[in-house]
Amino acid sequence: MDSPVKFTGTADYVATDDLTIAVNAAVTLERPLLVKGEPGTGKTELARQVAGALGLPIIEWHIKSTTRAQQGLYEYDAVSRLRDSQLGDARVHDVSNYIRRGKLWQAFAAPDRVVLLIDEIDKADIEFPNDLLQELDRMEFHVYETGETIRAETRPIVIITSNNEKELPDAFLRRCFFHYIRFPDADTMKRIVAVHHPGIKEALLTTALTRFYELRETPGLKKKPSTSEVLDWLKLLLAEDLAPEDLKGGGQDALPRLHGALLKNEQDVHLFERLAFMARRER
């Protein structure tokens, strides 16, 4: 077994204590780490930071609605082989010329330990996670066209992300170590902001985050802004050289300055416009 490794966060990624515990527990148990949380809370970036902190290569498999589990193992290009046979190409005698390695094969065949990211697994068909159960459990699979078995000599660190768009099968969940990344509280958010915008003035940061959390907690909001969106908003505030007073002008229910970085649909914009109108009528 490999020597123990410990993830403690990085200078570029603020990891809470419970998150570092989850990462290290999954490594110790040699089970995939399933990370859920709101979009924009750093799930994908976690895998990259774990790889960087432990000095390991990373292999990223980004899942789409059309992705099939078999693609993670390998794909056999029978059409190209048929075409080459019709052209008399000598390559047809070696079927391995038509096998394209998937991300799991690449991770299993790596000479040293790697981090394997399976990103947004909930985008795929509901059967997708079940189709990977055996391969992720045994860290091996069979290639029927060549008769070979691909087996991981060194077990990769597997990190799987989900935005909770659909429920994952119980059999799959049993094989994972689970962690939910909670939305950062104000103190944690200040630490995150310090990484991305060092030197931001305390008064501006405090006022901006107060407005941001008020906005997030507004009843009826369809899409709550995420960590990545508040970082974009703060970048704009700094670029415009706005003062704390510029963020207080319209009152709690008014649209914040440069709100396009925070509100991403017209329903939420209309909601704040209505709240601002009602607040003005009550004055």
Coordinates of N, CA and C in Angstrom, one line a residue, residues 211-225 252-254 256 263 268 271-272 275:
R211 N -24.4 42.9 1.7 CA -25.4 43.0 0.6 C -25.6 41.6 0.0
F212 N -24.5 40.9 -0.2 CA -24.5 39.6 -0.9 C -25.3 38.6 -0.1
Y213 N -25.1 38.5 1.1 CA -25.9 37.5 1.9 C -27.3 37.9 2.1
E214 N -27.6 39.2 2.1 CA -29.0 39.7 2.1 C -29.7 39.2 0.8
L215 N -29.0 39.4 -0.3 CA -29.5 39.0 -1.6 C -29.8 37.5 -1.6
R216 N -28.8 36.8 -1.2 CA -29.0 35.3 -1.2 C -30.1 34.8 -0.4
E217 N -30.4 35.5 0.7 CA -31.5 35.0 1.6 C -32.9 35.6 1.3
T218 N -33.0 36.4 0.2 CA -34.2 37.0 -0.2 C -35.3 35.9 -0.5
P219 N -36.4 35.9 0.1 CA -37.4 34.9 -0.2 C -37.9 35.0 -1.7
G220 N -38.0 33.9 -2.3 CA -38.5 33.9 -3.7 C -37.5 33.9 -4.7
L221 N -36.2 34.0 -4.3 CA -35.1 34.0 -5.3 C -35.0 32.7 -6.0
K222 N -35.0 32.7 -7.3 CA -34.9 31.4 -8.1 C -33.6 30.8 -8.1
K223 N -32.5 31.6 -8.3 CA -31.2 31.1 -8.4 C -30.3 31.9 -7.4
K224 N -29.9 31.3 -6.4 CA -29.0 32.0 -5.4 C -27.6 32.1 -6.0
P225 N -27.0 33.3 -5.9 CA -25.6 33.5 -6.4 C -24.6 32.7 -5.6
Q252 N -32.0 48.0 1.2 CA -31.8 46.5 1.2 C -32.5 45.8 0.1
D253 N -33.7 46.3 -0.3 CA -34.5 45.6 -1.3 C -34.2 46.1 -2.8
A254 N -33.3 47.0 -2.9 CA -33.0 47.5 -4.3 C -32.0 46.6 -4.9
P256 N -28.6 45.5 -6.3 CA -27.2 46.0 -6.0 C -26.5 46.5 -7.3
L263 N -27.2 38.1 -10.3 CA -28.5 37.6 -10.7 C -28.4 37.2 -12.2
D268 N -35.5 36.8 -11.2 CA -34.9 37.4 -10.0 C -34.7 38.9 -10.1
L271 N -38.0 40.4 -9.4 CA -38.3 40.2 -8.0 C -37.7 41.4 -7.2
F272 N -36.5 41.8 -7.4 CA -35.8 42.9 -6.7 C -36.4 44.2 -7.2
L275 N -39.6 44.5 -5.2 CA -39.3 44.8 -3.8 C -38.9 46.2 -3.6

